[in-house]
């Protein structure tokens, strides 16, 4: 992860041939839910929150949930009997997040953001 972080910090995915382009976008002309994620990571590493939000707002908004999931895995590793990981990874929460991703996918293509 450190090497990936250095690459994303050093090279702008919009300009560099090191980073893959979205095949879904290339084939359909539509943005997938992950389109702009590489540029978002680059912008976040440079503390450019405005650019990060303009590239992929879902990724930026998902960071607190991502950190909670990472914390839950760490807690589960050190304390297998802890209830926090079970509560944060309930199917209802995962399905709700999945619905948000689908809604984001549709709205970003309909409204062009």
mmCIF file of N, CA and C in Angstrom:
data_model
loop_
_atom_site.group_PDB
_atom_site.id
_atom_site.type_symbol
_atom_site.label_atom_id
_atom_site.label_comp_id
_atom_site.label_asym_id
_atom_site.label_seq_id
_atom_site.Cartn_x
_atom_site.Cartn_y
_atom_site.Cartn_z
ATOM 1 N N UNK A 1 0.814 -1.186 0.000
ATOM 2 C CA UNK A 1 0.000 0.000 0.000
ATOM 3 C C UNK A 1 0.866 1.262 0.000
ATOM 4 N N UNK A 2 2.018 1.169 0.627
ATOM 5 C CA UNK A 2 2.906 2.326 0.673
ATOM 6 C C UNK A 2 3.405 2.659 -0.733
ATOM 7 N N UNK A 3 3.772 1.639 -1.485
ATOM 8 C CA UNK A 3 4.246 1.865 -2.856
ATOM 9 C C UNK A 3 3.121 2.465 -3.703
ATOM 10 N N UNK A 4 1.912 1.932 -3.569
ATOM 11 C CA UNK A 4 0.781 2.481 -4.318
ATOM 12 C C UNK A 4 0.531 3.935 -3.918
ATOM 13 N N UNK A 5 0.612 4.225 -2.632
ATOM 14 C CA UNK A 5 0.436 5.598 -2.163
ATOM 15 C C UNK A 5 1.465 6.538 -2.745
ATOM 16 N N UNK A 6 2.714 6.078 -2.809
ATOM 17 C CA UNK A 6 3.779 6.905 -3.394
ATOM 18 C C UNK A 6 3.513 7.144 -4.885
ATOM 19 N N UNK A 7 3.089 6.090 -5.592
ATOM 20 C CA UNK A 7 2.795 6.246 -7.018
ATOM 21 C C UNK A 7 1.639 7.216 -7.245
ATOM 22 N N UNK A 8 0.582 7.065 -6.442
ATOM 23 C CA UNK A 8 -0.567 7.958 -6.596
ATOM 24 C C UNK A 8 -0.227 9.384 -6.186
ATOM 25 N N UNK A 9 0.671 9.550 -5.260
ATOM 26 C CA UNK A 9 1.087 10.903 -4.863
ATOM 27 C C UNK A 9 1.962 11.530 -5.945
ATOM 28 N N UNK A 10 2.866 10.753 -6.460
ATOM 29 C CA UNK A 10 3.876 11.272 -7.397
ATOM 30 C C UNK A 10 3.328 11.512 -8.795
ATOM 31 N N UNK A 11 2.470 10.607 -9.281
ATOM 32 C CA UNK A 11 1.978 10.683 -10.652
ATOM 33 C C UNK A 11 0.478 10.957 -10.665
ATOM 34 N N UNK A 12 0.079 11.848 -11.535
ATOM 35 C CA UNK A 12 -1.340 12.158 -11.692
ATOM 36 C C UNK A 12 -1.956 11.131 -12.640
ATOM 37 N N UNK A 13 -2.932 10.352 -12.186
ATOM 38 C CA UNK A 13 -3.539 9.336 -13.048
ATOM 39 C C UNK A 13 -4.181 9.895 -14.314
ATOM 40 N N UNK A 14 -4.554 11.162 -14.299
ATOM 41 C CA UNK A 14 -5.151 11.762 -15.489
ATOM 42 C C UNK A 14 -4.130 11.933 -16.607
ATOM 43 N N UNK A 15 -2.860 12.081 -16.255
ATOM 44 C CA UNK A 15 -1.814 12.347 -17.245
ATOM 45 C C UNK A 15 -0.857 11.186 -17.471
ATOM 46 N N UNK A 16 -0.836 10.220 -16.574
ATOM 47 C CA UNK A 16 0.180 9.181 -16.607
ATOM 48 C C UNK A 16 -0.337 7.892 -17.261
ATOM 49 N N UNK A 17 0.477 7.281 -18.114
ATOM 50 C CA UNK A 17 0.085 5.997 -18.708
ATOM 51 C C UNK A 17 0.242 4.813 -17.744
ATOM 52 N N UNK A 18 0.755 5.063 -16.535
ATOM 53 C CA UNK A 18 0.916 3.987 -15.551
ATOM 54 C C UNK A 18 -0.411 3.429 -15.062
ATOM 55 N N UNK A 19 -1.443 4.235 -15.103
ATOM 56 C CA UNK A 19 -2.714 3.865 -14.499
ATOM 57 C C UNK A 19 -3.712 3.443 -15.568
ATOM 58 N N UNK A 20 -4.466 2.365 -15.300
ATOM 59 C CA UNK A 20 -5.430 1.884 -16.299
ATOM 60 C C UNK A 20 -6.629 2.823 -16.421
ATOM 61 N N UNK A 21 -7.203 2.837 -17.597
ATOM 62 C CA UNK A 21 -8.419 3.602 -17.856
ATOM 63 C C UNK A 21 -9.621 2.692 -17.593
ATOM 64 N N UNK A 22 -10.756 3.291 -17.334
ATOM 65 C CA UNK A 22 -11.970 2.527 -17.039
ATOM 66 C C UNK A 22 -12.496 1.868 -18.318
ATOM 67 N N UNK A 23 -12.529 0.544 -18.327
ATOM 68 C CA UNK A 23 -13.009 -0.182 -19.502
ATOM 69 C C UNK A 23 -14.502 0.046 -19.727
ATOM 70 N N UNK A 24 -15.273 0.140 -18.642
ATOM 71 C CA UNK A 24 -16.706 0.381 -18.770
ATOM 72 C C UNK A 24 -16.953 1.711 -19.476
ATOM 73 N N UNK A 25 -16.214 2.747 -19.097
ATOM 74 C CA UNK A 25 -16.348 4.053 -19.728
ATOM 75 C C UNK A 25 -15.911 4.000 -21.189
ATOM 76 N N UNK A 26 -14.809 3.320 -21.457
ATOM 77 C CA UNK A 26 -14.316 3.225 -22.830
ATOM 78 C C UNK A 26 -15.284 2.471 -23.738
ATOM 79 N N UNK A 27 -15.938 1.435 -23.194
ATOM 80 C CA UNK A 27 -16.835 0.609 -24.008
ATOM 81 C C UNK A 27 -18.233 1.190 -24.152
ATOM 82 N N UNK A 28 -18.726 1.860 -23.111
ATOM 83 C CA UNK A 28 -20.118 2.316 -23.129
ATOM 84 C C UNK A 28 -20.279 3.831 -23.199
ATOM 85 N N UNK A 29 -19.258 4.561 -22.802
ATOM 86 C CA UNK A 29 -19.374 6.006 -22.711
ATOM 87 C C UNK A 29 -20.046 6.462 -21.424
ATOM 88 N N UNK A 30 -20.397 5.521 -20.562
ATOM 89 C CA UNK A 30 -21.029 5.824 -19.276
ATOM 90 C C UNK A 30 -20.015 5.657 -18.155
ATOM 91 N N UNK A 31 -20.196 6.442 -17.097
ATOM 92 C CA UNK A 31 -19.298 6.339 -15.950
ATOM 93 C C UNK A 31 -19.775 5.246 -14.997
ATOM 94 N N UNK A 32 -18.845 4.432 -14.545
ATOM 95 C CA UNK A 32 -19.163 3.435 -13.521
ATOM 96 C C UNK A 32 -19.067 4.106 -12.146
ATOM 97 N N UNK A 33 -19.490 3.437 -11.076
ATOM 98 C CA UNK A 33 -19.392 4.051 -9.756
ATOM 99 C C UNK A 33 -17.956 4.368 -9.344
ATOM 100 N N UNK A 34 -16.987 3.684 -9.922
ATOM 101 C CA UNK A 34 -15.594 3.904 -9.553
ATOM 102 C C UNK A 34 -14.853 4.887 -10.436
ATOM 103 N N UNK A 35 -15.493 5.361 -11.497
ATOM 104 C CA UNK A 35 -14.820 6.311 -12.390
ATOM 105 C C UNK A 35 -14.373 7.543 -11.609
ATOM 106 N N UNK A 36 -13.135 7.901 -11.805
ATOM 107 C CA UNK A 36 -12.566 9.052 -11.122
ATOM 108 C C UNK A 36 -11.901 8.706 -9.800
ATOM 109 N N UNK A 37 -11.943 7.456 -9.397
ATOM 110 C CA UNK A 37 -11.372 7.060 -8.098
ATOM 111 C C UNK A 37 -9.870 7.267 -8.038
ATOM 112 N N UNK A 38 -9.177 6.961 -9.120
ATOM 113 C CA UNK A 38 -7.722 7.139 -9.107
ATOM 114 C C UNK A 38 -7.357 8.616 -8.983
ATOM 115 N N UNK A 39 -8.080 9.464 -9.716
ATOM 116 C CA UNK A 39 -7.828 10.900 -9.623
ATOM 117 C C UNK A 39 -8.250 11.429 -8.251
ATOM 118 N N UNK A 40 -9.294 10.841 -7.676
ATOM 119 C CA UNK A 40 -9.735 11.234 -6.330
ATOM 120 C C UNK A 40 -8.660 10.912 -5.303
ATOM 121 N N UNK A 41 -8.072 9.728 -5.386
ATOM 122 C CA UNK A 41 -7.014 9.342 -4.456
ATOM 123 C C UNK A 41 -5.828 10.290 -4.608
ATOM 124 N N UNK A 42 -5.462 10.599 -5.838
ATOM 125 C CA UNK A 42 -4.363 11.538 -6.084
ATOM 126 C C UNK A 42 -4.668 12.892 -5.444
ATOM 127 N N UNK A 43 -5.876 13.386 -5.643
ATOM 128 C CA UNK A 43 -6.258 14.688 -5.080
ATOM 129 C C UNK A 43 -6.279 14.646 -3.552
ATOM 130 N N UNK A 44 -6.773 13.567 -2.968
ATOM 131 C CA UNK A 44 -6.801 13.453 -1.502
ATOM 132 C C UNK A 44 -5.389 13.417 -0.920
ATOM 133 N N UNK A 45 -4.491 12.733 -1.592
ATOM 134 C CA UNK A 45 -3.105 12.691 -1.115
ATOM 135 C C UNK A 45 -2.445 14.065 -1.166
ATOM 136 N N UNK A 46 -2.950 14.931 -2.040
ATOM 137 C CA UNK A 46 -2.442 16.301 -2.128
ATOM 138 C C UNK A 46 -3.324 17.283 -1.353
ATOM 139 N N UNK A 47 -4.258 16.733 -0.567
ATOM 140 C CA UNK A 47 -5.172 17.516 0.268
ATOM 141 C C UNK A 47 -6.022 18.493 -0.541
ATOM 142 N N UNK A 48 -6.341 18.131 -1.762
ATOM 143 C CA UNK A 48 -7.198 18.939 -2.631
ATOM 144 C C UNK A 48 -8.604 18.338 -2.596
ATOM 145 N N UNK A 49 -9.361 18.699 -1.571
ATOM 146 C CA UNK A 49 -10.668 18.091 -1.344
ATOM 147 C C UNK A 49 -11.691 18.511 -2.400
ATOM 148 N N UNK A 50 -11.570 19.709 -2.908
ATOM 149 C CA UNK A 50 -12.500 20.155 -3.946
ATOM 150 C C UNK A 50 -12.342 19.303 -5.207
ATOM 151 N N UNK A 51 -11.114 19.084 -5.629
ATOM 152 C CA UNK A 51 -10.874 18.247 -6.811
ATOM 153 C C UNK A 51 -11.297 16.807 -6.543
ATOM 154 N N UNK A 52 -11.032 16.311 -5.342
ATOM 155 C CA UNK A 52 -11.419 14.943 -4.998
ATOM 156 C C UNK A 52 -12.928 14.769 -5.084
ATOM 157 N N UNK A 53 -13.658 15.722 -4.547
ATOM 158 C CA UNK A 53 -15.122 15.645 -4.578
ATOM 159 C C UNK A 53 -15.660 15.773 -6.000
ATOM 160 N N UNK A 54 -14.989 16.539 -6.836
ATOM 161 C CA UNK A 54 -15.465 16.698 -8.208
ATOM 162 C C UNK A 54 -15.211 15.450 -9.054
ATOM 163 N N UNK A 55 -14.240 14.636 -8.675
ATOM 164 C CA UNK A 55 -13.930 13.432 -9.440
ATOM 165 C C UNK A 55 -14.829 12.252 -9.059
ATOM 166 N N UNK A 56 -14.974 11.999 -7.758
ATOM 167 C CA UNK A 56 -15.817 10.892 -7.308
ATOM 168 C C UNK A 56 -16.260 11.164 -5.871
ATOM 169 N N UNK A 57 -17.397 11.809 -5.743
ATOM 170 C CA UNK A 57 -17.916 12.181 -4.426
ATOM 171 C C UNK A 57 -18.242 10.951 -3.578
ATOM 172 N N UNK A 58 -18.663 9.872 -4.213
ATOM 173 C CA UNK A 58 -18.996 8.668 -3.457
ATOM 174 C C UNK A 58 -17.782 8.125 -2.716
ATOM 175 N N UNK A 59 -16.637 8.121 -3.359
ATOM 176 C CA UNK A 59 -15.423 7.644 -2.695
ATOM 177 C C UNK A 59 -15.087 8.517 -1.489
ATOM 178 N N UNK A 60 -15.164 9.823 -1.663
ATOM 179 C CA UNK A 60 -14.862 10.744 -0.560
ATOM 180 C C UNK A 60 -15.845 10.533 0.584
ATOM 181 N N UNK A 61 -17.136 10.414 0.252
ATOM 182 C CA UNK A 61 -18.164 10.220 1.285
ATOM 183 C C UNK A 61 -18.058 8.842 1.935
ATOM 184 N N UNK A 62 -17.470 7.886 1.240
ATOM 185 C CA UNK A 62 -17.342 6.521 1.765
ATOM 186 C C UNK A 62 -16.144 6.322 2.688
ATOM 187 N N UNK A 63 -15.245 7.273 2.746
ATOM 188 C CA UNK A 63 -14.034 7.101 3.553
ATOM 189 C C UNK A 63 -14.319 6.817 5.032
ATOM 190 N N UNK A 64 -15.258 7.517 5.685
ATOM 191 C CA UNK A 64 -15.527 7.167 7.089
ATOM 192 C C UNK A 64 -16.000 5.714 7.256
ATOM 193 N N UNK A 65 -16.847 5.256 6.346
ATOM 194 C CA UNK A 65 -17.318 3.869 6.411
ATOM 195 C C UNK A 65 -16.160 2.898 6.155
ATOM 196 N N UNK A 66 -15.302 3.230 5.213
ATOM 197 C CA UNK A 66 -14.132 2.397 4.935
ATOM 198 C C UNK A 66 -13.237 2.288 6.165
ATOM 199 N N UNK A 67 -13.001 3.416 6.844
ATOM 200 C CA UNK A 67 -12.187 3.389 8.062
ATOM 201 C C UNK A 67 -12.854 2.567 9.165
ATOM 202 N N UNK A 68 -14.191 2.637 9.263
ATOM 203 C CA UNK A 68 -14.910 1.809 10.233
ATOM 204 C C UNK A 68 -14.733 0.322 9.934
ATOM 205 N N UNK A 69 -14.796 -0.035 8.647
ATOM 206 C CA UNK A 69 -14.605 -1.445 8.274
ATOM 207 C C UNK A 69 -13.187 -1.919 8.594
ATOM 208 N N UNK A 70 -12.196 -1.067 8.344
ATOM 209 C CA UNK A 70 -10.815 -1.421 8.674
ATOM 210 C C UNK A 70 -10.659 -1.572 10.183
ATOM 211 N N UNK A 71 -11.241 -0.655 10.943
ATOM 212 C CA UNK A 71 -11.188 -0.743 12.409
ATOM 213 C C UNK A 71 -11.882 -2.005 12.894
ATOM 214 N N UNK A 72 -13.000 -2.347 12.270
ATOM 215 C CA UNK A 72 -13.724 -3.561 12.666
ATOM 216 C C UNK A 72 -12.869 -4.803 12.447
ATOM 217 N N UNK A 73 -12.141 -4.842 11.339
ATOM 218 C CA UNK A 73 -11.276 -5.993 11.091
ATOM 219 C C UNK A 73 -10.122 -6.044 12.097
ATOM 220 N N UNK A 74 -9.583 -4.894 12.431
ATOM 221 C CA UNK A 74 -8.512 -4.864 13.437
ATOM 222 C C UNK A 74 -9.035 -5.318 14.789
ATOM 223 N N UNK A 75 -10.219 -4.862 15.171
ATOM 224 C CA UNK A 75 -10.816 -5.284 16.441
ATOM 225 C C UNK A 75 -11.085 -6.777 16.418
ATOM 226 N N UNK A 76 -11.617 -7.271 15.305
ATOM 227 C CA UNK A 76 -11.895 -8.712 15.194
ATOM 228 C C UNK A 76 -10.608 -9.520 15.318
ATOM 229 N N UNK A 77 -9.509 -9.019 14.769
ATOM 230 C CA UNK A 77 -8.236 -9.723 14.836
ATOM 231 C C UNK A 77 -7.728 -9.813 16.276
ATOM 232 N N UNK A 78 -7.807 -8.694 16.999
ATOM 233 C CA UNK A 78 -7.274 -8.658 18.357
ATOM 234 C C UNK A 78 -8.254 -9.149 19.416
ATOM 235 N N UNK A 79 -9.539 -9.089 19.121
ATOM 236 C CA UNK A 79 -10.553 -9.523 20.083
ATOM 237 C C UNK A 79 -11.692 -10.217 19.336
ATOM 238 N N UNK A 80 -11.539 -11.509 19.043
ATOM 239 C CA UNK A 80 -12.541 -12.226 18.241
ATOM 240 C C UNK A 80 -13.948 -12.219 18.837
ATOM 241 N N UNK A 81 -14.083 -12.011 20.130
ATOM 242 C CA UNK A 81 -15.407 -12.028 20.741
ATOM 243 C C UNK A 81 -16.085 -10.659 20.749
ATOM 244 N N UNK A 82 -15.445 -9.625 20.216
ATOM 245 C CA UNK A 82 -16.014 -8.269 20.207
ATOM 246 C C UNK A 82 -17.261 -8.220 19.327
ATOM 247 N N UNK A 83 -18.227 -7.405 19.721
ATOM 248 C CA UNK A 83 -19.481 -7.314 18.968
ATOM 249 C C UNK A 83 -19.475 -6.187 17.932
ATOM 250 N N UNK A 84 -18.569 -5.231 18.049
ATOM 251 C CA UNK A 84 -18.534 -4.111 17.101
ATOM 252 C C UNK A 84 -18.392 -4.575 15.654
ATOM 253 N N UNK A 85 -17.461 -5.486 15.324
ATOM 254 C CA UNK A 85 -17.342 -5.923 13.930
ATOM 255 C C UNK A 85 -18.621 -6.549 13.396
ATOM 256 N N UNK A 86 -19.332 -7.269 14.231
ATOM 257 C CA UNK A 86 -20.574 -7.911 13.801
ATOM 258 C C UNK A 86 -21.639 -6.860 13.515
ATOM 259 N N UNK A 87 -21.720 -5.851 14.355
ATOM 260 C CA UNK A 87 -22.726 -4.798 14.172
ATOM 261 C C UNK A 87 -22.454 -3.954 12.938
ATOM 262 N N UNK A 88 -21.199 -3.656 12.654
ATOM 263 C CA UNK A 88 -20.869 -2.772 11.535
ATOM 264 C C UNK A 88 -20.939 -3.502 10.193
ATOM 265 N N UNK A 89 -20.916 -4.829 10.223
ATOM 266 C CA UNK A 89 -20.936 -5.605 8.985
ATOM 267 C C UNK A 89 -22.236 -6.391 8.830
ATOM 268 N N UNK A 90 -23.310 -5.864 9.373
ATOM 269 C CA UNK A 90 -24.614 -6.513 9.215
ATOM 270 C C UNK A 90 -25.054 -6.456 7.761
ATOM 271 N N UNK A 91 -25.793 -7.477 7.318
ATOM 272 C CA UNK A 91 -26.270 -7.477 5.924
ATOM 273 C C UNK A 91 -27.086 -6.234 5.568
ATOM 274 N N UNK A 92 -27.883 -5.715 6.485
ATOM 275 C CA UNK A 92 -28.697 -4.532 6.181
ATOM 276 C C UNK A 92 -27.817 -3.336 5.846
ATOM 277 N N UNK A 93 -26.710 -3.181 6.548
ATOM 278 C CA UNK A 93 -25.803 -2.067 6.277
ATOM 279 C C UNK A 93 -25.122 -2.256 4.925
ATOM 280 N N UNK A 94 -24.699 -3.456 4.644
ATOM 281 C CA UNK A 94 -24.022 -3.738 3.380
ATOM 282 C C UNK A 94 -24.981 -3.547 2.201
ATOM 283 N N UNK A 95 -26.208 -4.027 2.320
ATOM 284 C CA UNK A 95 -27.198 -3.859 1.252
ATOM 285 C C UNK A 95 -27.581 -2.389 1.069
ATOM 286 N N UNK A 96 -27.631 -1.642 2.157
ATOM 287 C CA UNK A 96 -27.918 -0.204 2.055
ATOM 288 C C UNK A 96 -26.802 0.496 1.298
ATOM 289 N N UNK A 97 -25.567 0.166 1.620
ATOM 290 C CA UNK A 97 -24.443 0.765 0.906
ATOM 291 C C UNK A 97 -24.476 0.376 -0.568
ATOM 292 N N UNK A 98 -24.808 -0.860 -0.864
ATOM 293 C CA UNK A 98 -24.921 -1.318 -2.243
ATOM 294 C C UNK A 98 -25.991 -0.506 -2.986
ATOM 295 N N UNK A 99 -27.108 -0.247 -2.347
ATOM 296 C CA UNK A 99 -28.170 0.557 -2.954
ATOM 297 C C UNK A 99 -27.686 1.989 -3.211
ATOM 298 N N UNK A 100 -26.910 2.541 -2.286
ATOM 299 C CA UNK A 100 -26.353 3.881 -2.474
ATOM 300 C C UNK A 100 -25.417 3.906 -3.679
ATOM 301 N N UNK A 101 -24.600 2.873 -3.833
ATOM 302 C CA UNK A 101 -23.686 2.788 -4.979
ATOM 303 C C UNK A 101 -24.481 2.736 -6.285
ATOM 304 N N UNK A 102 -25.537 1.933 -6.319
ATOM 305 C CA UNK A 102 -26.357 1.849 -7.532
ATOM 306 C C UNK A 102 -27.038 3.176 -7.838
ATOM 307 N N UNK A 103 -27.550 3.840 -6.812
ATOM 308 C CA UNK A 103 -28.184 5.141 -6.992
ATOM 309 C C UNK A 103 -27.175 6.171 -7.512
ATOM 310 N N UNK A 104 -25.971 6.151 -6.957
ATOM 311 C CA UNK A 104 -24.910 7.047 -7.418
ATOM 312 C C UNK A 104 -24.575 6.765 -8.881
ATOM 313 N N UNK A 105 -24.498 5.486 -9.240
ATOM 314 C CA UNK A 105 -24.175 5.086 -10.609
ATOM 315 C C UNK A 105 -25.194 5.651 -11.596
ATOM 316 N N UNK A 106 -26.461 5.527 -11.274
ATOM 317 C CA UNK A 106 -27.514 6.005 -12.168
ATOM 318 C C UNK A 106 -27.512 7.543 -12.211
ATOM 319 N N UNK A 107 -27.474 8.176 -11.063
ATOM 320 C CA UNK A 107 -27.579 9.638 -11.039
ATOM 321 C C UNK A 107 -26.375 10.329 -11.678
ATOM 322 N N UNK A 108 -25.185 9.765 -11.537
ATOM 323 C CA UNK A 108 -24.028 10.423 -12.144
ATOM 324 C C UNK A 108 -24.082 10.360 -13.663
ATOM 325 N N UNK A 109 -24.759 9.351 -14.216
ATOM 326 C CA UNK A 109 -24.893 9.268 -15.669
ATOM 327 C C UNK A 109 -26.099 10.062 -16.182
ATOM 328 N N UNK A 110 -27.149 10.141 -15.391
ATOM 329 C CA UNK A 110 -28.331 10.903 -15.802
ATOM 330 C C UNK A 110 -28.076 12.403 -15.697
ATOM 331 N N UNK A 111 -27.464 12.834 -14.585
ATOM 332 C CA UNK A 111 -27.257 14.252 -14.347
ATOM 333 C C UNK A 111 -25.846 14.732 -14.686
ATOM 334 N N UNK A 112 -24.982 13.825 -15.102
ATOM 335 C CA UNK A 112 -23.663 14.199 -15.601
ATOM 336 C C UNK A 112 -22.658 14.692 -14.581
ATOM 337 N N UNK A 113 -22.658 14.104 -13.394
ATOM 338 C CA UNK A 113 -21.625 14.515 -12.420
ATOM 339 C C UNK A 113 -20.755 13.356 -12.065
#
